[in-house]
Each structure stands twice: as structure tokens, then as C-alpha cells.
PDB file of C-alpha atoms and ligand atoms in Angstrom:
ATOM      1  CA  MET T   1      16.202 -13.506  39.136  1.00 97.00           C
ATOM      2  CA  GLN T   2      13.360 -10.953  39.468  1.00 97.00           C
ATOM      3  CA  VAL T   3      11.982  -8.582  36.242  1.00 98.00           C
ATOM      4  CA  ILE T   4      10.440  -5.711  37.769  1.00 98.00           C
ATOM      5  CA  GLN T   5       8.714  -3.804  35.414  1.00 98.00           C
ATOM      6  CA  LYS T   6       7.760   0.112  35.717  1.00 98.00           C
ATOM      7  CA  PHE T   7       5.246   2.179  33.839  1.00 98.00           C
ATOM      8  CA  LEU T   8       6.432   5.832  32.446  1.00 96.00           C
ATOM      9  CA  LYS T   9       3.202   7.201  32.149  1.00 94.00           C
ATOM     10  CA  ASN T  10       4.356   9.552  29.424  1.00 96.00           C
ATOM     11  CA  PRO T  11       2.917   9.483  26.139  1.00 96.00           C
ATOM     12  CA  LEU T  12       4.818   7.067  24.377  1.00 96.00           C
ATOM     13  CA  ARG T  13       4.018   4.863  26.832  1.00 97.00           C
ATOM     14  CA  ASN T  14       7.282   3.464  28.140  1.00 98.00           C
ATOM     15  CA  PHE T  15       8.543   0.739  30.555  1.00 98.00           C
ATOM     16  CA  ASN T  16      11.237   0.250  32.196  1.00 98.00           C
ATOM     17  CA  TYR T  17      12.856  -3.076  33.301  1.00 98.00           C
ATOM     18  CA  ILE T  18      15.261  -3.927  35.869  1.00 98.00           C
ATOM     19  CA  ILE T  19      16.451  -7.493  36.855  1.00 98.00           C
ATOM     20  CA  THR T  20      17.938  -8.271  39.928  1.00 98.00           C
ATOM     21  CA  SER T  21      19.797 -10.932  40.809  1.00 98.00           C
ATOM     22  CA  ASP T  22      18.940 -13.726  44.054  1.00 97.00           C
ATOM     23  CA  HIS T  23      22.421 -14.749  44.566  1.00 97.00           C
ATOM     24  CA  SER T  24      24.139 -10.552  45.225  1.00 96.00           C
ATOM     25  CA  SER T  25      23.093  -7.131  45.370  1.00 97.00           C
ATOM     26  CA  ASP T  26      23.188  -6.660  41.531  1.00 98.00           C
ATOM     27  CA  SER T  27      20.810  -5.530  39.268  1.00 98.00           C
ATOM     28  CA  ILE T  28      20.735  -4.393  35.755  1.00 98.00           C
ATOM     29  CA  PHE T  29      18.926  -1.218  34.491  1.00 98.00           C
ATOM     30  CA  PHE T  30      17.457  -1.565  31.009  1.00 98.00           C
ATOM     31  CA  ASP T  31      17.214   1.450  28.643  1.00 98.00           C
ATOM     32  CA  PRO T  32      16.733   3.821  31.673  1.00 98.00           C
ATOM     33  CA  PHE T  33      13.967   6.196  31.003  1.00 98.00           C
ATOM     34  CA  ASP T  34      13.760   8.440  34.559  1.00 98.00           C
ATOM     35  CA  ILE T  35      15.929   6.620  36.790  1.00 98.00           C
ATOM     36  CA  ASN T  36      13.769   8.683  39.599  1.00 97.00           C
ATOM     37  CA  GLN T  37      11.209   6.542  39.407  1.00 97.00           C
ATOM     38  CA  THR T  38      12.387   3.153  38.978  1.00 98.00           C
ATOM     39  CA  ILE T  39      15.658   3.814  41.392  1.00 97.00           C
ATOM     40  CA  PRO T  40      13.107   3.744  44.483  1.00 97.00           C
ATOM     41  CA  LEU T  41      12.102   0.462  43.561  1.00 97.00           C
ATOM     42  CA  LEU T  42      15.075  -1.068  44.563  1.00 97.00           C
ATOM     43  CA  LYS T  43      14.824  -2.986  48.229  1.00 95.00           C
ATOM     44  CA  ASP T  44      17.906  -5.265  48.466  1.00 95.00           C
ATOM     45  CA  HIS T  45      20.206  -4.403  45.136  1.00 98.00           C
ATOM     46  CA  LYS T  46      21.401  -1.803  44.043  1.00 98.00           C
ATOM     47  CA  PRO T  47      22.154   0.134  40.567  1.00 98.00           C
ATOM     48  CA  ARG T  48      25.032  -1.778  38.697  1.00 98.00           C
ATOM     49  CA  TYR T  49      24.709  -2.638  35.352  1.00 98.00           C
ATOM     50  CA  LEU T  50      23.209  -1.132  31.957  1.00 98.00           C
ATOM     51  CA  LEU T  51      21.955  -2.060  28.854  1.00 98.00           C
ATOM     52  CA  ASN T  52      20.183  -1.170  26.502  1.00 98.00           C
ATOM     53  CA  THR T  53      18.307  -2.667  23.164  1.00 98.00           C
ATOM     54  CA  HIS T  54      18.921   0.536  21.039  1.00 98.00           C
ATOM     55  CA  HIS T  55      19.541   3.943  20.543  1.00 96.00           C
ATOM     56  CA  HIS T  56      16.003   5.463  20.216  1.00 97.00           C
ATOM     57  CA  PRO T  57      15.751   8.805  22.472  1.00 97.00           C
ATOM     58  CA  ASP T  58      13.013   7.522  25.167  1.00 97.00           C
ATOM     59  CA  HIS T  59      15.991   4.102  25.316  1.00 98.00           C
ATOM     60  CA  ILE T  60      18.962   5.590  25.890  1.00 98.00           C
ATOM     61  CA  ARG T  61      17.231   9.249  27.706  1.00 98.00           C
ATOM     62  CA  HIS T  62      18.772   8.605  31.856  1.00 98.00           C
ATOM     63  CA  ASN T  63      22.163   6.330  30.450  1.00 98.00           C
ATOM     64  CA  SER T  64      24.095   9.623  31.492  1.00 98.00           C
ATOM     65  CA  GLU T  65      22.046   9.915  34.770  1.00 98.00           C
ATOM     66  CA  PHE T  66      22.387   6.031  35.383  1.00 98.00           C
ATOM     67  CA  LEU T  67      26.102   6.157  35.053  1.00 98.00           C
ATOM     68  CA  ALA T  68      26.882   8.723  37.477  1.00 98.00           C
ATOM     69  CA  LEU T  69      25.669   6.716  39.956  1.00 98.00           C
ATOM     70  CA  SER T  70      28.421   5.247  41.615  1.00 96.00           C
ATOM     71  CA  GLY T  71      29.183   1.466  40.967  1.00 97.00           C
ATOM     72  CA  THR T  72      27.592   1.450  37.434  1.00 98.00           C
ATOM     73  CA  GLU T  73      29.199   0.528  34.502  1.00 98.00           C
ATOM     74  CA  PRO T  74      27.441  -0.074  30.810  1.00 98.00           C
ATOM     75  CA  LEU T  75      27.310  -3.325  29.657  1.00 97.00           C
ATOM     76  CA  LYS T  76      27.956  -4.271  25.353  1.00 94.00           C
ATOM     77  CA  LEU T  77      27.053  -6.971  24.393  1.00 97.00           C
ATOM     78  CA  LYS T  78      27.236  -8.416  20.815  1.00 96.00           C
ATOM     79  CA  ASP T  79      24.829 -10.555  18.913  1.00 98.00           C
ATOM     80  CA  ASP T  80      24.825 -14.430  20.892  1.00 98.00           C
ATOM     81  CA  GLU T  81      27.360 -13.254  23.810  1.00 98.00           C
ATOM     82  CA  GLU T  82      26.566 -14.473  27.265  1.00 98.00           C
ATOM     83  CA  PHE T  83      26.696 -12.169  30.576  1.00 98.00           C
ATOM     84  CA  TYR T  84      26.181 -14.158  34.073  1.00 98.00           C
ATOM     85  CA  LEU T  85      25.092 -12.267  36.783  1.00 97.00           C
ATOM     86  CA  SER T  86      25.498 -15.032  38.984  1.00 96.00           C
ATOM     87  CA  PRO T  87      26.479 -18.771  38.482  1.00 96.00           C
ATOM     88  CA  ASN T  88      22.873 -19.473  37.592  1.00 97.00           C
ATOM     89  CA  GLU T  89      21.722 -16.313  35.888  1.00 98.00           C
ATOM     90  CA  MET T  90      22.886 -15.778  32.580  1.00 98.00           C
ATOM     91  CA  ILE T  91      21.700 -12.582  30.052  1.00 98.00           C
ATOM     92  CA  LYS T  92      22.112 -13.665  26.123  1.00 98.00           C
ATOM     93  CA  ALA T  93      22.013 -11.050  23.711  1.00 98.00           C
ATOM     94  CA  VAL T  94      20.027 -11.883  20.262  1.00 98.00           C
ATOM     95  CA  TYR T  95      20.499  -9.798  17.353  1.00 98.00           C
ATOM     96  CA  THR T  96      16.825  -8.842  16.623  1.00 98.00           C
ATOM     97  CA  PRO T  97      17.134  -6.569  13.757  1.00 98.00           C
ATOM     98  CA  GLY T  98      14.435  -4.860  11.882  1.00 98.00           C
ATOM     99  CA  HIS T  99      12.633  -1.709  14.279  1.00 98.00           C
ATOM    100  CA  VAL T 100      16.229  -0.686  13.609  1.00 98.00           C
ATOM    101  CA  HIS T 101      19.235  -2.090  12.031  1.00 96.00           C
ATOM    102  CA  ASP T 102      20.995  -2.588  15.389  1.00 95.00           C
ATOM    103  CA  HIS T 103      18.395  -3.805  17.397  1.00 98.00           C
ATOM    104  CA  ILE T 104      19.062  -6.187  19.999  1.00 98.00           C
ATOM    105  CA  CYS T 105      16.749  -8.477  22.720  1.00 98.00           C
ATOM    106  CA  TYR T 106      17.707  -9.768  26.290  1.00 98.00           C
ATOM    107  CA  PHE T 107      17.010 -13.349  26.844  1.00 98.00           C
ATOM    108  CA  LEU T 108      17.219 -14.071  30.414  1.00 98.00           C
ATOM    109  CA  TYR T 109      18.296 -17.973  31.764  1.00 98.00           C
ATOM    110  CA  GLU T 110      17.677 -19.110  34.897  1.00 97.00           C
ATOM    111  CA  ASN T 111      19.900 -22.618  35.738  1.00 97.00           C
ATOM    112  CA  LYS T 112      19.756 -23.001  32.042  1.00 96.00           C
ATOM    113  CA  LYS T 113      15.913 -22.379  31.223  1.00 96.00           C
ATOM    114  CA  LEU T 114      14.880 -19.457  29.496  1.00 97.00           C
ATOM    115  CA  MET T 115      12.971 -17.157  31.758  1.00 96.00           C
ATOM    116  CA  GLY T 116      11.576 -14.058  29.557  1.00 97.00           C
ATOM    117  CA  ILE T 117      12.790 -11.690  27.097  1.00 98.00           C
ATOM    118  CA  ILE T 118      13.951  -8.337  27.041  1.00 98.00           C
ATOM    119  CA  THR T 119      11.974  -7.467  23.722  1.00 98.00           C
ATOM    120  CA  GLY T 120      12.466  -3.874  23.188  1.00 98.00           C
ATOM    121  CA  ASP T 121      10.894  -1.930  20.053  1.00 98.00           C
ATOM    122  CA  THR T 122      11.114  -5.516  18.954  1.00 98.00           C
ATOM    123  CA  VAL T 123       7.717  -7.637  19.758  1.00 98.00           C
ATOM    124  CA  PHE T 124       5.333  -5.634  22.373  1.00 98.00           C
ATOM    125  CA  ASN T 125       2.673  -7.864  23.187  1.00 98.00           C
ATOM    126  CA  ALA T 126       0.345  -8.254  20.641  1.00 98.00           C
ATOM    127  CA  GLY T 127       2.265  -6.257  17.727  1.00 98.00           C
ATOM    128  CA  VAL T 128       6.046  -5.614  16.129  1.00 98.00           C
ATOM    129  CA  GLY T 129       7.730  -2.357  16.557  1.00 98.00           C
ATOM    130  CA  ASN T 130       7.038   0.406  13.451  1.00 97.00           C
ATOM    131  CA  CYS T 131      10.000   0.473  11.260  1.00 97.00           C
ATOM    132  CA  LYS T 132       9.402   4.361  10.151  1.00 94.00           C
ATOM    133  CA  ASN T 133      13.015   5.674  11.793  1.00 93.00           C
ATOM    134  CA  GLY T 134      15.595   3.374  10.454  1.00 91.00           C
ATOM    135  CA  GLY T 135      14.083  -0.250  10.449  1.00 96.00           C
ATOM    136  CA  ASP T 136      13.402  -2.457   8.037  1.00 97.00           C
ATOM    137  CA  PRO T 137       9.909  -4.574   6.981  1.00 98.00           C
ATOM    138  CA  ASP T 138      12.072  -7.852   5.122  1.00 98.00           C
ATOM    139  CA  GLN T 139      14.615  -7.618   8.627  1.00 98.00           C
ATOM    140  CA  LEU T 140      11.503  -7.334  11.014  1.00 98.00           C
ATOM    141  CA  PHE T 141       9.749 -10.389   9.069  1.00 98.00           C
ATOM    142  CA  GLU T 142      13.223 -12.619   9.152  1.00 98.00           C
ATOM    143  CA  THR T 143      13.733 -11.493  12.801  1.00 98.00           C
ATOM    144  CA  ILE T 144      10.108 -12.460  14.347  1.00 98.00           C
ATOM    145  CA  ARG T 145      10.552 -16.004  11.944  1.00 98.00           C
ATOM    146  CA  ASP T 146      14.060 -17.153  12.976  1.00 98.00           C
ATOM    147  CA  LYS T 147      14.401 -15.747  16.108  1.00 97.00           C
ATOM    148  CA  PHE T 148      10.503 -15.737  18.228  1.00 97.00           C
ATOM    149  CA  HIS T 149       7.905 -17.480  16.201  1.00 95.00           C
ATOM    150  CA  PRO T 150       9.945 -20.413  16.572  1.00 95.00           C
ATOM    151  CA  ILE T 151       9.881 -20.306  20.617  1.00 94.00           C
ATOM    152  CA  GLU T 152       6.571 -22.576  21.057  1.00 78.00           C
ATOM    153  CA  ASP T 153       6.891 -21.812  25.233  1.00 84.00           C
ATOM    154  CA  LYS T 154       5.109 -20.066  27.409  1.00 93.00           C
ATOM    155  CA  VAL T 155       8.027 -17.448  27.764  1.00 97.00           C
ATOM    156  CA  PRO T 156       6.723 -13.662  29.452  1.00 97.00           C
ATOM    157  CA  ILE T 157       8.645 -11.428  26.767  1.00 98.00           C
ATOM    158  CA  TYR T 158       8.686  -7.740  28.338  1.00 98.00           C
ATOM    159  CA  PRO T 159       8.039  -5.078  25.456  1.00 98.00           C
ATOM    160  CA  SER T 160       9.263  -1.284  25.912  1.00 98.00           C
ATOM    161  CA  HIS T 161       5.462  -0.255  25.304  1.00 98.00           C
ATOM    162  CA  ASP T 162       2.515  -1.115  26.486  1.00 97.00           C
ATOM    163  CA  TYR T 163       0.587  -0.693  23.468  1.00 97.00           C
ATOM    164  CA  LEU T 164      -1.404  -3.628  23.828  1.00 98.00           C
ATOM    165  CA  LEU T 165      -5.290  -2.420  23.577  1.00 97.00           C
ATOM    166  CA  SER T 166      -4.509  -0.493  20.044  1.00 97.00           C
ATOM    167  CA  ASN T 167      -2.749  -3.562  19.171  1.00 98.00           C
ATOM    168  CA  LEU T 168      -5.535  -6.383  19.937  1.00 98.00           C
ATOM    169  CA  LYS T 169      -7.737  -3.754  17.953  1.00 98.00           C
ATOM    170  CA  PHE T 170      -6.424  -3.565  15.156  1.00 98.00           C
ATOM    171  CA  ALA T 171      -5.161  -7.467  15.222  1.00 98.00           C
ATOM    172  CA  ASN T 172      -8.931  -7.919  15.366  1.00 98.00           C
ATOM    173  CA  THR T 173      -9.713  -5.930  11.762  1.00 97.00           C
ATOM    174  CA  ILE T 174      -6.489  -7.835  10.748  1.00 96.00           C
ATOM    175  CA  GLU T 175      -8.453 -11.893  11.870  1.00 96.00           C
ATOM    176  CA  PRO T 176     -12.448 -10.415  13.005  1.00 96.00           C
ATOM    177  CA  ASP T 177     -13.079 -14.103  13.248  1.00 95.00           C
ATOM    178  CA  ASN T 178     -10.598 -14.892  15.982  1.00 97.00           C
ATOM    179  CA  LYS T 179     -12.191 -15.280  20.132  1.00 98.00           C
ATOM    180  CA  GLU T 180      -8.864 -15.571  21.657  1.00 98.00           C
ATOM    181  CA  ILE T 181      -7.867 -11.713  20.669  1.00 98.00           C
ATOM    182  CA  LEU T 182     -11.987 -10.564  21.507  1.00 98.00           C
ATOM    183  CA  ALA T 183     -11.736 -12.338  24.671  1.00 98.00           C
ATOM    184  CA  TRP T 184      -8.078 -10.374  25.510  1.00 98.00           C
ATOM    185  CA  ILE T 185      -9.730  -6.758  24.089  1.00 98.00           C
ATOM    186  CA  GLU T 186     -12.809  -8.057  26.578  1.00 97.00           C
ATOM    187  CA  ARG T 187      -9.780  -8.126  29.097  1.00 97.00           C
ATOM    188  CA  ARG T 188      -7.805  -5.419  29.146  1.00 97.00           C
ATOM    189  CA  SER T 189     -10.963  -2.791  28.017  1.00 97.00           C
ATOM    190  CA  GLN T 190     -12.185  -3.586  31.534  1.00 96.00           C
ATOM    191  CA  MET T 191      -8.683  -2.684  33.347  1.00 96.00           C
ATOM    192  CA  ASP T 192      -7.280   0.827  34.755  1.00 96.00           C
ATOM    193  CA  LEU T 193      -4.620   1.197  31.632  1.00 95.00           C
ATOM    194  CA  ASP T 194      -2.045   3.289  33.253  1.00 95.00           C
ATOM    195  CA  ASN T 195      -2.330   1.488  36.292  1.00 95.00           C
ATOM    196  CA  GLU T 196      -2.834  -1.906  35.209  1.00 96.00           C
ATOM    197  CA  PHE T 197      -1.063  -4.199  32.826  1.00 96.00           C
ATOM    198  CA  LEU T 198      -1.053  -7.791  31.487  1.00 94.00           C
ATOM    199  CA  ASN T 199       1.945  -9.174  30.092  1.00 92.00           C
ATOM    200  CA  THR T 200       1.867 -11.787  27.147  1.00 97.00           C
ATOM    201  CA  ASN T 201       3.816 -14.914  26.232  1.00 97.00           C
ATOM    202  CA  LEU T 202       5.070 -16.519  23.092  1.00 97.00           C
ATOM    203  CA  GLY T 203       1.943 -19.306  23.469  1.00 96.00           C
ATOM    204  CA  ASP T 204       0.234 -16.142  23.869  1.00 97.00           C
ATOM    205  CA  GLU T 205       1.791 -14.293  21.208  1.00 97.00           C
ATOM    206  CA  HIS T 206       0.828 -17.144  18.233  1.00 97.00           C
ATOM    207  CA  ASN T 207      -2.805 -17.143  19.335  1.00 97.00           C
ATOM    208  CA  ILE T 208      -3.172 -12.996  19.077  1.00 98.00           C
ATOM    209  CA  ASN T 209      -0.179 -11.633  17.208  1.00 98.00           C
ATOM    210  CA  PRO T 210      -1.351 -10.695  13.657  1.00 98.00           C
ATOM    211  CA  PHE T 211       2.706 -11.185  13.300  1.00 98.00           C
ATOM    212  CA  PHE T 212       2.641 -14.328  14.467  1.00 97.00           C
ATOM    213  CA  ARG T 213      -0.058 -15.852  13.014  1.00 97.00           C
ATOM    214  CA  VAL T 214       1.157 -15.149   9.354  1.00 96.00           C
ATOM    215  CA  PHE T 215       2.908 -18.757  10.005  1.00 95.00           C
ATOM    216  CA  ALA T 216      -0.256 -19.897  11.216  1.00 93.00           C
ATOM    217  CA  GLY T 217      -1.586 -19.851   7.799  1.00 88.00           C
ATOM    218  CA  VAL T 218      -4.690 -18.107   8.684  1.00 91.00           C
ATOM    219  CA  TYR T 219      -5.033 -15.808   6.414  1.00 91.00           C
ATOM    220  CA  ASP T 220      -6.329 -15.489   2.915  1.00 86.00           C
ATOM    221  CA  GLN T 221      -3.286 -15.911   0.326  1.00 87.00           C
ATOM    222  CA  ALA T 222      -5.898 -14.282  -2.575  1.00 86.00           C
ATOM    223  CA  GLU T 223      -6.286 -11.090  -0.155  1.00 90.00           C
ATOM    224  CA  MET T 224      -3.181 -11.099   1.512  1.00 91.00           C
ATOM    225  CA  GLY T 225      -0.066 -12.527  -0.249  1.00 91.00           C
ATOM    226  CA  SER T 226       1.384 -15.735  -2.173  1.00 89.00           C
ATOM    227  CA  ASN T 227       4.286 -15.994   1.292  1.00 94.00           C
ATOM    228  CA  HIS T 228       4.382 -14.989   4.580  1.00 96.00           C
ATOM    229  CA  ARG T 229       7.144 -12.322   3.245  1.00 97.00           C
ATOM    230  CA  GLU T 230       4.334 -10.418   1.049  1.00 96.00           C
ATOM    231  CA  ILE T 231       1.497 -11.218   4.050  1.00 96.00           C
ATOM    232  CA  PHE T 232       3.682  -9.743   6.706  1.00 97.00           C
ATOM    233  CA  LYS T 233       5.034  -6.799   5.268  1.00 97.00           C
ATOM    234  CA  LEU T 234       1.335  -6.248   4.107  1.00 96.00           C
ATOM    235  CA  ILE T 235      -0.012  -6.486   7.751  1.00 97.00           C
ATOM    236  CA  ARG T 236       3.249  -3.891   8.884  1.00 97.00           C
ATOM    237  CA  SER T 237       1.847  -1.663   6.685  1.00 96.00           C
ATOM    238  CA  LYS T 238      -1.758  -1.621   7.098  1.00 96.00           C
ATOM    239  CA  ARG T 239      -0.625  -1.271  11.098  1.00 96.00           C
ATOM    240  CA  ASP T 240       1.661   2.125   9.874  1.00 95.00           C
ATOM    241  CA  LYS T 241      -1.598   3.480   8.504  1.00 94.00           C
ATOM    242  CA  TRP T 242      -4.095   2.601  10.651  1.00 93.00           C
TER     243      TRP T 242
HETATM  244 FE1  FE2 B 301      12.920   2.123  19.147  1.00 54.07          FE
END
């Protein structure tokens, strides 16, 4: 199973992902924004399945164009449902409300090992999605606490937007002494932001993502709130205004 990432160079800084099978010519397109930019990335594979994380306009923009191609079909997976791209390549849908009520993330497994997560607008590199367009910060808190924070492994995340640098700069305002955040800012700032990208994994997120740091007990309770939920929601509202 291979993950192809494409940056769309649009103002919302969308990423699109295609998963290709190592054992067939099948592929899965996630949240197609512009298939004219992503179809040419296929070499030995054909456009085959469609999966969406949620229904915001930048995530379903080219659904109908994709489904108009011959041999394509939509997949609709409910929470906990599994889809086998081949006997050893599996995608599992995980219900992750918060950014919107009907958000789904897709966990990618190869030989039963978690290889990565298509996180949509739920987890970004060094941040999380906002709740301004149909979301709920309490649900988002529970999603991060229950579905993502328990994963300690170095599992890569594949988010729908490149907000890394601005998320890191915000994270630095919340936890100014965190040297890891400063090191990532330094590294990302030196790159060509529209042509070079950094992917984080969940291990990184535990160190640099202010919404994961809530559970590490690094924030001053007197200043930020008396429990994890309160602190998480305070950081979410600070990020909205930042
Ligand atoms: Fe969204």
C-alpha cells in the first residue's frame, strides 16, 4: 500500500491523498479536490474507489467528476467498518466527530499493522480542525482523547490541509518553552512552503501539538482550567481568535 500526497496550491492549502494497492491496479481517492491534478500521478494504477472524510465543499469538490470516470465507485464505510483493498491491505473507518458531526478518519493497515491515518480535518500537523462550521469542541476533545491520544506509536498522519507552520507558531504562544516546537518552526521556516512538506507522526504530535499536550499535564491549571476538557476548549477558542 502506497500513499500519494498532492498539495493543491489553493488558498486553503488542501492536500489530496491516493492510496494504491501493492497487489492490484486498484486505488482509493480521498476527498478529491481536483482530479486533473491527481489522476496524472497514477502510473500502474487506475482510479477506482472514492472515500470522503466529511462533506465540506473543499472535500467533495470533484466527487462527481471522479465518479464520472469509467470503473470508479463510491465506498461508504460506517464506524468500525473495514474495507480490504487486497487480502493484506485494509482501510478501517473510524468515527471522529468534532470538526463536524459526521467526520470519518481512515486508518490504514498492512498485514494488520497500522501504517498511517487519513485524518481529514480532525488532526492536522501540530493542530486540530476548527469547530466553526457544524462542529462541537466537546466532541472534538473526546475524539482526540479517545481515538488519537492513546496511539503512542510513530504512525504517520495524513491531514487534508498544510497548516503546519501557522499551527507551530500558535503552539509556541501556548507553550513558549517547548524546544521541540521551536526546532520544528526553524526547520519548516527554511523550506519552500508551496513545494516542500513535512509529515508528522503521532509521536511528534504528542510533543508539539497543543491539543495533545493537554494530556501531558504541561499547562498551568490555575491559568488554563481545572481539567483536560476545559483546557482543550480554551486552547481551541484561543486558536479561533489567533
Ligand atoms: Fe472541513
